[in-house]
Amino acid sequence: MRAIILSSGMIPKSETNGGDDMADIAKKISKLDEKIGKLKER
C-alpha cells in the first residue's frame, strides 16, 4: 500500500529528496494508514 501511495505521486516528489524529509513522509504515510484503517473498520 505504501509503495502505491509513493508511486502515485500523492506525496510531492520534492519532499522525497534528502534524509530529513523521509521523517515527514513517514508521518504522512502513518496518517494515511490511520485513515485507511478507519475506512476498513466501517
PDB file of C-alpha atoms in Angstrom:
ATOM      1  CA  MET A   1       0.000   0.000   0.000  1.00  0.00           C
ATOM      2  CA  ARG A   2       2.775   2.417   0.913  1.00  0.00           C
ATOM      3  CA  ALA A   3       4.570   1.803  -2.368  1.00  0.00           C
ATOM      4  CA  ILE A   4       1.351   2.616  -4.211  1.00  0.00           C
ATOM      5  CA  ILE A   5       0.990   5.895  -2.309  1.00  0.00           C
ATOM      6  CA  LEU A   6       4.594   6.900  -3.043  1.00  0.00           C
ATOM      7  CA  SER A   7       4.470   5.923  -6.710  1.00  0.00           C
ATOM      8  CA  SER A   8       1.076   7.520  -7.331  1.00  0.00           C
ATOM      9  CA  GLY A   9       2.505  10.941  -6.508  1.00  0.00           C
ATOM     10  CA  MET A  10       0.245  11.736  -3.543  1.00  0.00           C
ATOM     11  CA  ILE A  11       3.456  12.856  -1.860  1.00  0.00           C
ATOM     12  CA  PRO A  12       5.219  15.606  -3.852  1.00  0.00           C
ATOM     13  CA  LYS A  13       8.492  14.410  -5.362  1.00  0.00           C
ATOM     14  CA  SER A  14      10.314  17.437  -3.946  1.00  0.00           C
ATOM     15  CA  GLU A  15       9.702  16.046  -0.456  1.00  0.00           C
ATOM     16  CA  THR A  16      11.380  12.742  -1.277  1.00  0.00           C
ATOM     17  CA  ASN A  17      14.779  14.432  -1.710  1.00  0.00           C
ATOM     18  CA  GLY A  18      17.010  14.393   1.376  1.00  0.00           C
ATOM     19  CA  GLY A  19      17.044  12.257   4.506  1.00  0.00           C
ATOM     20  CA  ASP A  20      15.289  14.743   6.786  1.00  0.00           C
ATOM     21  CA  ASP A  21      12.202  14.729   4.583  1.00  0.00           C
ATOM     22  CA  MET A  22      11.844  10.963   4.962  1.00  0.00           C
ATOM     23  CA  ALA A  23      10.629  11.537   8.530  1.00  0.00           C
ATOM     24  CA  ASP A  24       7.898  13.854   7.234  1.00  0.00           C
ATOM     25  CA  ILE A  25       6.918  11.282   4.625  1.00  0.00           C
ATOM     26  CA  ALA A  26       6.748   8.582   7.292  1.00  0.00           C
ATOM     27  CA  LYS A  27       4.397  10.784   9.322  1.00  0.00           C
ATOM     28  CA  LYS A  28       2.176  11.418   6.292  1.00  0.00           C
ATOM     29  CA  ILE A  29       2.089   7.721   5.443  1.00  0.00           C
ATOM     30  CA  SER A  30       1.204   6.800   9.029  1.00  0.00           C
ATOM     31  CA  LYS A  31      -1.654   9.313   8.932  1.00  0.00           C
ATOM     32  CA  LEU A  32      -2.856   7.804   5.650  1.00  0.00           C
ATOM     33  CA  ASP A  33      -2.610   4.334   7.211  1.00  0.00           C
ATOM     34  CA  GLU A  34      -4.812   5.526  10.074  1.00  0.00           C
ATOM     35  CA  LYS A  35      -7.398   6.899   7.638  1.00  0.00           C
ATOM     36  CA  ILE A  36      -7.335   3.657   5.652  1.00  0.00           C
ATOM     37  CA  GLY A  37      -7.737   1.666   8.866  1.00  0.00           C
ATOM     38  CA  LYS A  38     -10.760   3.730   9.886  1.00  0.00           C
ATOM     39  CA  LEU A  39     -12.331   3.220   6.462  1.00  0.00           C
ATOM     40  CA  LYS A  40     -11.781  -0.541   6.711  1.00  0.00           C
ATOM     41  CA  GLU A  41     -13.468  -0.632  10.132  1.00  0.00           C
ATOM     42  CA  ARG A  42     -16.689   0.772   8.689  1.00  0.00           C
TER      43      ARG A  42
END
